[in-house]
mmCIF file of C-alpha atoms in Angstrom:
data_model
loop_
_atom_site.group_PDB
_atom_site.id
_atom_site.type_symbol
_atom_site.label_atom_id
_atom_site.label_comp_id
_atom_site.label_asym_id
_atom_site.label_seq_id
_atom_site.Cartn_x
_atom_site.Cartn_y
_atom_site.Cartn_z
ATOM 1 C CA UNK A 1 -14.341 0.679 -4.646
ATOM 2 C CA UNK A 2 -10.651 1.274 -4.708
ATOM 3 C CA UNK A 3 -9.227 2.228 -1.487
ATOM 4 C CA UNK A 4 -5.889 4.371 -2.191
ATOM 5 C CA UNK A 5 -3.036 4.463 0.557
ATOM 6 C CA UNK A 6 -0.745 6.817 1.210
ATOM 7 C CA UNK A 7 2.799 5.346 3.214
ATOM 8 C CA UNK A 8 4.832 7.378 5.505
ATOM 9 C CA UNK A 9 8.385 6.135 5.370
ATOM 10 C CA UNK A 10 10.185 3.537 2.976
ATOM 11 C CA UNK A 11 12.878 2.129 5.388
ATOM 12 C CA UNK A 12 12.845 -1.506 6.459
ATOM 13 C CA UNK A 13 9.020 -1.604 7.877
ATOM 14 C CA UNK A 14 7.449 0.245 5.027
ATOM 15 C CA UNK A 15 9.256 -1.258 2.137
ATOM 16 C CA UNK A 16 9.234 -4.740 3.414
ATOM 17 C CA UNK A 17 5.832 -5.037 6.037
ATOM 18 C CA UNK A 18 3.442 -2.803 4.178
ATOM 19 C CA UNK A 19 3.533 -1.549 0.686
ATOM 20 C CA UNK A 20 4.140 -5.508 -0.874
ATOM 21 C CA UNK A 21 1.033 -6.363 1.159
ATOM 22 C CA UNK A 22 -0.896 -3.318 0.468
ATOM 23 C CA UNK A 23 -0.114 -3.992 -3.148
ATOM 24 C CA UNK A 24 -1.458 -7.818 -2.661
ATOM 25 C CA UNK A 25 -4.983 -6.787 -1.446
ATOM 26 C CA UNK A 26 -8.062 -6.286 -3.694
ATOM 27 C CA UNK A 27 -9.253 -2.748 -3.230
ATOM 28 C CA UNK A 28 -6.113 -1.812 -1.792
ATOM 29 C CA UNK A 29 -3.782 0.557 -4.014
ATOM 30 C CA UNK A 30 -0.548 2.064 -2.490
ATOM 31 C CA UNK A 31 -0.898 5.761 -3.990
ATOM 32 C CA UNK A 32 1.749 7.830 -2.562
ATOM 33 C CA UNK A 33 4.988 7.686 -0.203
ATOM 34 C CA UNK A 34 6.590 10.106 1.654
ATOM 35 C CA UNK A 35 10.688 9.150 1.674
ATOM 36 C CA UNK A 36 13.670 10.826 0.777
ATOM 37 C CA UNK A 37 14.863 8.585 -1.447
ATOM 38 C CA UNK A 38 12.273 8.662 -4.569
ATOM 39 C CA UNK A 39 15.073 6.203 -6.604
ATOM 40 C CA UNK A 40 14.423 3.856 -4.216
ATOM 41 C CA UNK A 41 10.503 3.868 -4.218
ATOM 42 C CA UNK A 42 10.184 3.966 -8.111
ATOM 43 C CA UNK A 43 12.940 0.900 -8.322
ATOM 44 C CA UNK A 44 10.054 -1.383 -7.563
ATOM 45 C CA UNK A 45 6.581 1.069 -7.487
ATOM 46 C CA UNK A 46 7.169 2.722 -10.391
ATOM 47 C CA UNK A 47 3.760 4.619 -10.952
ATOM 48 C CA UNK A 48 3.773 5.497 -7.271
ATOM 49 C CA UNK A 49 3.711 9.214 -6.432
ATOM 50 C CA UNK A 50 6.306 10.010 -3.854
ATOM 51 C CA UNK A 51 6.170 12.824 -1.992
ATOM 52 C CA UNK A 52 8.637 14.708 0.268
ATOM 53 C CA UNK A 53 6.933 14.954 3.763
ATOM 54 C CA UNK A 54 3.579 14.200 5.564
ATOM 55 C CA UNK A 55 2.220 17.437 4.867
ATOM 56 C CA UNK A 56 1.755 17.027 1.106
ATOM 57 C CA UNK A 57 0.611 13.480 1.933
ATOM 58 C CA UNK A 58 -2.347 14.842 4.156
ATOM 59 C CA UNK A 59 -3.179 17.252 1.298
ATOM 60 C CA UNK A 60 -3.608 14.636 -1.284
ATOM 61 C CA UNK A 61 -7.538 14.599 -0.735
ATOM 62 C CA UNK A 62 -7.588 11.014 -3.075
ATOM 63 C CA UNK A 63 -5.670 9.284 0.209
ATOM 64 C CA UNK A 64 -7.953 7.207 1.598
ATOM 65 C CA UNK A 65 -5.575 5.708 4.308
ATOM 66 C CA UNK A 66 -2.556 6.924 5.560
ATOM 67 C CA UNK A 67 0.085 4.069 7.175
ATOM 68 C CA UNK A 68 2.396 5.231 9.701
ATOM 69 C CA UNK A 69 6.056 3.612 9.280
ATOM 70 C CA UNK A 70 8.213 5.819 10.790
ATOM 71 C CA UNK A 71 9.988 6.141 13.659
ATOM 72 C CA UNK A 72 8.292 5.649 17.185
ATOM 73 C CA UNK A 73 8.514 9.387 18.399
ATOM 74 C CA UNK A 74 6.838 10.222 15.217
ATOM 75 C CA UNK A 75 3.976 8.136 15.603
ATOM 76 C CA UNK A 76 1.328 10.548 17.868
ATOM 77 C CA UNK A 77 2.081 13.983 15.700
ATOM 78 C CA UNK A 78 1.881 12.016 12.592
ATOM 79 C CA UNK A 79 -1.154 10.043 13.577
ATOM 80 C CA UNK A 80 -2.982 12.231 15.031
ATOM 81 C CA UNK A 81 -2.391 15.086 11.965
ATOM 82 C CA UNK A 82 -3.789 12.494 9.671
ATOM 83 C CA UNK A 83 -6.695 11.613 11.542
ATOM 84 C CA UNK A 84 -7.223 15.468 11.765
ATOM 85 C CA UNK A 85 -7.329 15.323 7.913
ATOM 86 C CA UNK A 86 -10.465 12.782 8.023
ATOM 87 C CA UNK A 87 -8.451 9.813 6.694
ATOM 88 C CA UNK A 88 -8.104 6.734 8.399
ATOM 89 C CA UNK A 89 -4.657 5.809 10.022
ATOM 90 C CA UNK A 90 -2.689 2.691 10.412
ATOM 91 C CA UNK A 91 0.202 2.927 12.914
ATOM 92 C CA UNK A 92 3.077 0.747 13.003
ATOM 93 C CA UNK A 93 3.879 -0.935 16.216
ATOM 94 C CA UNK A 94 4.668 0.031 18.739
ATOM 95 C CA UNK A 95 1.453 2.152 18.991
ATOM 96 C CA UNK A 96 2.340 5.683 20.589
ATOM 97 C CA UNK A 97 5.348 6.190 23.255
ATOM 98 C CA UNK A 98 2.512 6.569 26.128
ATOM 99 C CA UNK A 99 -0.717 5.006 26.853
ATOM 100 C CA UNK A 100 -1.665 9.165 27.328
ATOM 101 C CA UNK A 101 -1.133 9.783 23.626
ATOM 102 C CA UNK A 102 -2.643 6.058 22.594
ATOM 103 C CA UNK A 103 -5.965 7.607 24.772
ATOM 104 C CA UNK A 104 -5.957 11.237 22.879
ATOM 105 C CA UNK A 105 -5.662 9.111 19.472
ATOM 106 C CA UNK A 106 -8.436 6.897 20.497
ATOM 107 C CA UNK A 107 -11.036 9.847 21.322
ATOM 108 C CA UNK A 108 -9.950 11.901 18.742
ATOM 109 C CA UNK A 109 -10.838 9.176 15.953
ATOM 110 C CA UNK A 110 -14.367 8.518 17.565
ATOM 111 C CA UNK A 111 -14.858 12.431 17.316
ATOM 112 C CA UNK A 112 -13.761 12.434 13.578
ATOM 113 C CA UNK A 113 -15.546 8.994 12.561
ATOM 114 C CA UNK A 114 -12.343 7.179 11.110
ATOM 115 C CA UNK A 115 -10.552 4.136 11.698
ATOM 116 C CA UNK A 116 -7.780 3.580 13.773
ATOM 117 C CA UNK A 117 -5.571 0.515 13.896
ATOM 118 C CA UNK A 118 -1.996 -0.809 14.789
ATOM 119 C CA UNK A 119 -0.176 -3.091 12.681
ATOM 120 C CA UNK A 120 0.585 -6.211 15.129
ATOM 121 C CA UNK A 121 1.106 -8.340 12.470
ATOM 122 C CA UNK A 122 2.620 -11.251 14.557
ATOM 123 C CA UNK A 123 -1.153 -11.748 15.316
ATOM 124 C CA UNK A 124 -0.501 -13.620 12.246
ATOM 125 C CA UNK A 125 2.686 -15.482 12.526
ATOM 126 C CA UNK A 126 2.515 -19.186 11.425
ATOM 127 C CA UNK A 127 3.367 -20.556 15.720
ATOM 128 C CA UNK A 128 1.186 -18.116 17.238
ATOM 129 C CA UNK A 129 -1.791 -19.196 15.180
ATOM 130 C CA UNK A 130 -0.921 -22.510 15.416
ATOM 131 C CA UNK A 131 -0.631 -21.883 19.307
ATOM 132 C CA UNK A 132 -4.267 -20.021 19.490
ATOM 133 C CA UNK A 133 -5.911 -23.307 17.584
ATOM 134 C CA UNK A 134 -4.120 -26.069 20.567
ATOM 135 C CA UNK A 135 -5.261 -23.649 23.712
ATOM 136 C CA UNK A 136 -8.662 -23.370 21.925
ATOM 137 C CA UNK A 137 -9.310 -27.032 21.672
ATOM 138 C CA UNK A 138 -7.505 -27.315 25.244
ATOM 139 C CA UNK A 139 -4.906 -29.873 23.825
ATOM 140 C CA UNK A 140 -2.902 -29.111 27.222
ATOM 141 C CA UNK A 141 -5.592 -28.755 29.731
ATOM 142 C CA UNK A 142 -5.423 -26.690 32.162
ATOM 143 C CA UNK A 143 -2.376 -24.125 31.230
ATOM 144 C CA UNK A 144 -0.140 -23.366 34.131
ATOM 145 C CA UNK A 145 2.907 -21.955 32.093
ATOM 146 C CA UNK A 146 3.247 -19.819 29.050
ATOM 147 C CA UNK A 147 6.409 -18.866 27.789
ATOM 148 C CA UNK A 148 7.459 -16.648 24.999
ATOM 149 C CA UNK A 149 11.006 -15.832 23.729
ATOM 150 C CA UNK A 150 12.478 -13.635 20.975
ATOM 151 C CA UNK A 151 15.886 -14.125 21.161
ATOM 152 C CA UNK A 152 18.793 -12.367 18.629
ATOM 153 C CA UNK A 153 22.148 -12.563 18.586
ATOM 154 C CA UNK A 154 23.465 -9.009 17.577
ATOM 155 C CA UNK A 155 26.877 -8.256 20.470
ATOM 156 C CA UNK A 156 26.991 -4.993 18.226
ATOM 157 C CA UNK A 157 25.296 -1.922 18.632
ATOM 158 C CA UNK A 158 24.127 -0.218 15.401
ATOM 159 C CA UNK A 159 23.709 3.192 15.069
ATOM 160 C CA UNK A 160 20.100 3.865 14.884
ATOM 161 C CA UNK A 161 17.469 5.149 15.981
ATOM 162 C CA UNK A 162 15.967 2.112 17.843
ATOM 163 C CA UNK A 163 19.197 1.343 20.260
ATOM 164 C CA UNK A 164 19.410 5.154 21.044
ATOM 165 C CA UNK A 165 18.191 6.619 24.298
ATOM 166 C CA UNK A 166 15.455 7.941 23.005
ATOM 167 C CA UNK A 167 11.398 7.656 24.379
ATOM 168 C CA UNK A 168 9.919 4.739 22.482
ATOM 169 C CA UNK A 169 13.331 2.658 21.904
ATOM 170 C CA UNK A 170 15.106 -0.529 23.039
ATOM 171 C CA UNK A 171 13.645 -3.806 22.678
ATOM 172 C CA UNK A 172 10.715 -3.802 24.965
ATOM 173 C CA UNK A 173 9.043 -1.531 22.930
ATOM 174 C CA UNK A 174 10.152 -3.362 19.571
ATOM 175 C CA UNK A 175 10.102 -6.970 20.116
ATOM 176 C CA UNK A 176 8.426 -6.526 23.557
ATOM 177 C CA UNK A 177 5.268 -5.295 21.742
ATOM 178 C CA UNK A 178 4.528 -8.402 20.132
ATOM 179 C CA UNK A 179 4.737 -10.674 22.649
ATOM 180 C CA UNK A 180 2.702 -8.404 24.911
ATOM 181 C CA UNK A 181 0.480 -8.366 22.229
ATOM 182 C CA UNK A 182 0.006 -12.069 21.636
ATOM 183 C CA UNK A 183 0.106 -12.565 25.317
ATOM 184 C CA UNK A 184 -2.633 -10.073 26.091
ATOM 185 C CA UNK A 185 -5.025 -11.435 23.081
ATOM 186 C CA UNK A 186 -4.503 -14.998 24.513
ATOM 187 C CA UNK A 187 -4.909 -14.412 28.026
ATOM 188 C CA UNK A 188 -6.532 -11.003 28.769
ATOM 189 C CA UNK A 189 -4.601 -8.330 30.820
ATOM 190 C CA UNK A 190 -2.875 -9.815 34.332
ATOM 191 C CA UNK A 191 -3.080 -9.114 37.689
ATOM 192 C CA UNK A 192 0.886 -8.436 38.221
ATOM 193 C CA UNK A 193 3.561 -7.726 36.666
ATOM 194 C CA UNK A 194 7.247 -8.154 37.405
ATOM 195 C CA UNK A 195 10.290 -6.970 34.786
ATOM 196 C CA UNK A 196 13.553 -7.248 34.505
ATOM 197 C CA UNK A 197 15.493 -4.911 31.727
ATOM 198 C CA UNK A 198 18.927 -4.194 31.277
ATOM 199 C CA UNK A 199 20.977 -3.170 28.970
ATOM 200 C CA UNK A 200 23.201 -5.886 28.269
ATOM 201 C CA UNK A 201 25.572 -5.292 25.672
ATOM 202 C CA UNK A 202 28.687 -3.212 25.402
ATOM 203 C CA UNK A 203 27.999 0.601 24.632
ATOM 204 C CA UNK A 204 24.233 0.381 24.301
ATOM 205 C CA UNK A 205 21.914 3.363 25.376
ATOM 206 C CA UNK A 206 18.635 1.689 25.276
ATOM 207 C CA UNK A 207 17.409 -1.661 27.318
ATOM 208 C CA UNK A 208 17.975 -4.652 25.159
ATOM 209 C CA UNK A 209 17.351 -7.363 27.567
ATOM 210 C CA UNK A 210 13.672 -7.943 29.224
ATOM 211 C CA UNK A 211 12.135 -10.714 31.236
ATOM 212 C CA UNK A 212 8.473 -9.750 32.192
ATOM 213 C CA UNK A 213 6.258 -12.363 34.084
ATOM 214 C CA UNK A 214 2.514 -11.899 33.781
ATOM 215 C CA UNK A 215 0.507 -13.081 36.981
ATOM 216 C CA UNK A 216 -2.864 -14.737 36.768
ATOM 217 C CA UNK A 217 -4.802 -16.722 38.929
ATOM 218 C CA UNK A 218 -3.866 -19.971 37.529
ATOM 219 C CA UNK A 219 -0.947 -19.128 35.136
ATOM 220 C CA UNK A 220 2.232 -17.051 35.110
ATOM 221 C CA UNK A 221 3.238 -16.014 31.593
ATOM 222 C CA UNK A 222 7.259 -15.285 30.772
ATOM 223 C CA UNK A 223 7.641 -12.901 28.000
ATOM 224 C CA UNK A 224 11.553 -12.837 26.944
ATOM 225 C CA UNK A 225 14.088 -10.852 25.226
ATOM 226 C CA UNK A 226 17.853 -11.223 24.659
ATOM 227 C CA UNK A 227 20.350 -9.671 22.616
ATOM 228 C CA UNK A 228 23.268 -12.057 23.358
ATOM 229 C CA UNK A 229 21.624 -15.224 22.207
ATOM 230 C CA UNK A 230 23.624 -17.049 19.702
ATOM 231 C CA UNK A 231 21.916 -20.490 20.456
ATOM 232 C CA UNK A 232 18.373 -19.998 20.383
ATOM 233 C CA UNK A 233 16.127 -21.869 22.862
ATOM 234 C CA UNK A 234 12.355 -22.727 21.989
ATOM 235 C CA UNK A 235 10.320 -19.880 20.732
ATOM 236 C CA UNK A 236 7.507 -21.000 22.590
ATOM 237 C CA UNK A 237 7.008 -23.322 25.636
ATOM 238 C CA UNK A 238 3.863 -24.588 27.397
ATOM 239 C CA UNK A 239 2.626 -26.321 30.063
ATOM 240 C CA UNK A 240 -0.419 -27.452 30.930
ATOM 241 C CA UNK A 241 -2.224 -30.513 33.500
ATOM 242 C CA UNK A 242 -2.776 -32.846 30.091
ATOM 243 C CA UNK A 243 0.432 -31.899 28.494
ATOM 244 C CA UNK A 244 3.325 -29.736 26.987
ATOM 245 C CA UNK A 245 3.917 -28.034 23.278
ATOM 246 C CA UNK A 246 7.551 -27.254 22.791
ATOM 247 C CA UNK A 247 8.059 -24.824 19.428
ATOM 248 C CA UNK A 248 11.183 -23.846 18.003
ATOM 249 C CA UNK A 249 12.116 -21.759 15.199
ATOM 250 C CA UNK A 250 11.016 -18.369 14.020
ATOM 251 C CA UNK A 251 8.111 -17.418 11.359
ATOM 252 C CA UNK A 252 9.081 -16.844 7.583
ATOM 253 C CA UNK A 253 7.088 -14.157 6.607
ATOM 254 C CA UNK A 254 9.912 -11.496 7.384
ATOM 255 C CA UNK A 255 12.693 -13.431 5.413
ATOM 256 C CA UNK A 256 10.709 -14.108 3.112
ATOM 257 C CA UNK A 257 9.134 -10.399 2.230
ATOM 258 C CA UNK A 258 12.146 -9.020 2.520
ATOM 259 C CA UNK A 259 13.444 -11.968 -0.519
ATOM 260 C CA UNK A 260 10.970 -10.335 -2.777
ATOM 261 C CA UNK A 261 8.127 -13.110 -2.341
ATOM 262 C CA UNK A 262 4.257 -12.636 -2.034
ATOM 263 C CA UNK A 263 1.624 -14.321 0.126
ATOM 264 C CA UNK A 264 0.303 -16.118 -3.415
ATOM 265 C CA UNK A 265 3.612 -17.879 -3.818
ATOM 266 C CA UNK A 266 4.051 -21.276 -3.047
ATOM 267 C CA UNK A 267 5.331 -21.766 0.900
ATOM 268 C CA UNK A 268 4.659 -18.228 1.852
ATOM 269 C CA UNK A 269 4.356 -18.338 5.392
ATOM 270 C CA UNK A 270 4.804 -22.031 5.855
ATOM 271 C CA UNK A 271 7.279 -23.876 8.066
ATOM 272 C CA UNK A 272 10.188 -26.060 7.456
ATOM 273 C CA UNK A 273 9.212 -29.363 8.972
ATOM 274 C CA UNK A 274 11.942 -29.691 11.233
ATOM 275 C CA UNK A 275 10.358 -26.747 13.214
ATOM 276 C CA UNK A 276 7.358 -28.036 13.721
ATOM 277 C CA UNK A 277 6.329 -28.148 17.422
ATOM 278 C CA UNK A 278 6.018 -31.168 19.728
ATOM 279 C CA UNK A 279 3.150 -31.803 22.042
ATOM 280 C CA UNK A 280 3.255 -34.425 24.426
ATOM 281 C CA UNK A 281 -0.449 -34.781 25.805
ATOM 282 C CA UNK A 282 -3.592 -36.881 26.923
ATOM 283 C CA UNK A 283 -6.743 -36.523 25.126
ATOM 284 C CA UNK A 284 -9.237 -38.932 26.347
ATOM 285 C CA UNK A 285 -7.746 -42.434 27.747
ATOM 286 C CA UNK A 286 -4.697 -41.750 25.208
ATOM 287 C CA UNK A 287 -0.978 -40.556 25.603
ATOM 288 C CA UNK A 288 -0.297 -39.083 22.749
ATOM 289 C CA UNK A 289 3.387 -37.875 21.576
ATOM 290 C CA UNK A 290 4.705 -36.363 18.402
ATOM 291 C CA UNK A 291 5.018 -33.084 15.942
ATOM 292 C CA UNK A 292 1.830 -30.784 15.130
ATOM 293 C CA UNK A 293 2.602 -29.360 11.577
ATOM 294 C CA UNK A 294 2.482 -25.198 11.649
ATOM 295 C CA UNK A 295 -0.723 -23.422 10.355
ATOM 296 C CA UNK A 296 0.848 -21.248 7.604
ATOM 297 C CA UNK A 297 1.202 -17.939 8.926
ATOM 298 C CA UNK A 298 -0.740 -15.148 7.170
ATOM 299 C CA UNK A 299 0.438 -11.246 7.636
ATOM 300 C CA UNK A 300 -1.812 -10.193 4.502
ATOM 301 C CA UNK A 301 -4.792 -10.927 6.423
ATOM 302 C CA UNK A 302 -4.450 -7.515 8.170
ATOM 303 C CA UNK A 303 -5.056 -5.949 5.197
ATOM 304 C CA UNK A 304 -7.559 -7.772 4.006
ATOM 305 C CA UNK A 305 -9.475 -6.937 7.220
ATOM 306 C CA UNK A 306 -8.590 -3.671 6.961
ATOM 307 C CA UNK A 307 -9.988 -2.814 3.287
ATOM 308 C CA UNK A 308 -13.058 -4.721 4.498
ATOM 309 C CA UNK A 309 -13.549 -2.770 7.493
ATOM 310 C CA UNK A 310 -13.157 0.492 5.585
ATOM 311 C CA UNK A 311 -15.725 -1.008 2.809
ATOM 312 C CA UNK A 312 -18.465 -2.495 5.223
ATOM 313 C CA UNK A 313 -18.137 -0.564 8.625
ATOM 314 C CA UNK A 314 -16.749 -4.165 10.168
ATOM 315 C CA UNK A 315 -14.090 -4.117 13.422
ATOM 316 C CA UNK A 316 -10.409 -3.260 12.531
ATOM 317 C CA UNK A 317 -8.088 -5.814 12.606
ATOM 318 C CA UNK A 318 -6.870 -4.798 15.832
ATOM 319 C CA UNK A 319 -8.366 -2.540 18.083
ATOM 320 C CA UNK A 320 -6.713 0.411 19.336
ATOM 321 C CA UNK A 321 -7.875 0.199 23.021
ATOM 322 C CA UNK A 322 -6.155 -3.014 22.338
ATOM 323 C CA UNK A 323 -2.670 -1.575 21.079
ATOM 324 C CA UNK A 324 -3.111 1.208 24.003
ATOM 325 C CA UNK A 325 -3.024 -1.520 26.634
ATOM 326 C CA UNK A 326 0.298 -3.352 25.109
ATOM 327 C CA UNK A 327 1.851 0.708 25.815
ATOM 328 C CA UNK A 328 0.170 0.153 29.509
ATOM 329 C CA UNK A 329 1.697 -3.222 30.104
ATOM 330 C CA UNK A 330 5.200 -1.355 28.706
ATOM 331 C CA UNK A 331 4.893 1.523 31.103
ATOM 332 C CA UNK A 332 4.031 -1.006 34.084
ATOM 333 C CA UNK A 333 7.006 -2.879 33.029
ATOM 334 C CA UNK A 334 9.207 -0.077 33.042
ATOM 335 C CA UNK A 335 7.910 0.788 36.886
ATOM 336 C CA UNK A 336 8.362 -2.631 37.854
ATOM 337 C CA UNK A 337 12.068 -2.873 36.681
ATOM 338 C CA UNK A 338 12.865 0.768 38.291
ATOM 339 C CA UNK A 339 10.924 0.128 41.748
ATOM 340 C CA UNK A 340 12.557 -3.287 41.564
ATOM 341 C CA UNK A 341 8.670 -4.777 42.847
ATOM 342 C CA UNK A 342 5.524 -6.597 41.200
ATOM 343 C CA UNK A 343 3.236 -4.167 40.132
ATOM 344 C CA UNK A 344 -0.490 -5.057 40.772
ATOM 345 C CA UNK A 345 -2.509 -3.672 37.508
ATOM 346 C CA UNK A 346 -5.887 -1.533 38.326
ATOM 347 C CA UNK A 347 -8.781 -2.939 36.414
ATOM 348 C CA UNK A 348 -7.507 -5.838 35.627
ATOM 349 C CA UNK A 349 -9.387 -9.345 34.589
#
């Protein structure tokens, strides 16, 4: 069974996170694109058809699935148009702009029987898996601090979309999304949150700084953001009552997509050995001290769930109740920051 996928936009996202992993999975076939800039599309997808807007995507009756890769006020009208059209819909992070709209995509897919996911592909980076695998077999003990940071070092503002004031922009819901993400799938929603945003650098419209800690009973998780960083810090820190894991560096997958390679090739996704982390534990009687080499990180395997869950009737790759509460956490974060107070979450666990 060939599964045929149409792609809405060709910019950085589409060109570099989707249609070479698309084109990587069996029963996956990227049909169609919707861009612009058809020279651009046929300079590497050649027999691709590319069309002109989502409209004549929608009406393409052989599109199976339809990926959303545009920009983040796009996502609910495009989204929920497709699903309309009975195909199945993959939306690029972040999710929708509100948890509202996530909700009215959520319902409306259960009414029309098709699939709805969000591509949180860093599910799949090489430390976070590599992270999941140390808490699992409780490496640390007892974790009492979790933190997260995804630091850049870009002073200048770029004219685009993402640093304007628009709904949906700045960093928190960009990079923010991840780690809220990652954060949620490790530890379950909070019972507070706290934020701090700003906007940090000269001329910017849009928050480009965040520092969010997540309360639970027995842990506090720091989710963190900076545009001003030239000297990175660790990417991860932990601590727990048996020990610490200290990781630095970010995962290749990005780099390396964007060079041209493929999951298949020889170090996809794999770390340089002088970023892998350090733990510093007890297990048993023993002190133990020393490097933990990096699970290769895997972004394909979203797709690979994705074709199989469209095949056999098994779960997405990621849930969208699950993407709907990262846009929750977002919109607490953004009360937090303007009432200057923790928020307490309703429902929490």
């Amino acid at each position: 069974m060939q599964i045929r996928v149409g792609l809405i936009g060709f910019g950085l996202s589409g060109s570099t996170f989707h249609a070479p992993l698309i084109g990587h999975v069996e029963n996956l076939e990227l049909a169609a694109v919707v861009s612009s800039d058809p020279a651009k599309v046929h300079a590497r997808y050649p027999d691709v058809k590319v069309v002109p807007d989502t409209e004549a995507l929608l009406k393409m009756k052989e599109i199976d699935i339809v990926v959303i890769s545009s920009p983040n006020l796009t996502h609910f009208d495009y989204a929920k148009k497709a699903i309309e059209a009975g195909k199945h819909v993959v939306v690029e992070k972040p999710f929708t702009v509100t948890s509202s709209e996530a909700d009215q995509l959520i319902q409306l897919a259960e009414e029309k029987g098709v699939i709805l996911t969000v591509y949180h592909n860093r599910r799949w980076d090489n430390d976070f898996l590599t992270i999941k695998k140390i808490l699992d077999q409780q490496l640390l003990g007892r974790l009492s601090t979790f933190e997260s940071h995804y630091d850049r070092y870009r002073p200048t503002v770029r004219r685009r979309w993402k640093e304007q004031n628009l709904p949906g922009s700045g960093v928190l819901y960009d990079l923010g999304s991840h780690l809220i993400d990652q954060a949620l799938l490790l530890f379950g929603k909070p019972q507070t949150i706290w934020a701090d945003l700003r906007a940090e650098r000269e001329g910017t419209e849009s928050v480009d700084y965040f520092h969010l800690v997540l309360g639970y009973p027995e842990l506090r998780v720091i989710l963190h953001s900076g545009s001003l960083v030239r000297e990175a810090g660790p990417r991860f820190i932990l601590h727990g009552d048996k020990g610490s894991f200290i990781k630095y560096g970010l995962d290749p997958q990005e780099e390396q997509l964007k060079a041209g390679l493929l999951p298949d090739e020889p170090g996809f996704g794999e770390d340089e050995a002088k970023f892998y982390g350090q733990i510093h534990t007890t297990i048993g009687s023993l002190q133990t001290k020393g490097r933990i080499q990096t699970i290769p990180g895997r972004y394909v395997s979203f797709y690979e769930q994705l074709a199989e869950a469209v095949r056999n009737g098994t779960k997405p790759p990621v849930a969208a109740e699950e993407a709907r509460d990262v846009i929750r956490m977002i919109e607490y974060a953004m009360q937090s920051a303007q009432e200057q107070r923790t928020i307490t979450l309703n429902g929490h666990r």
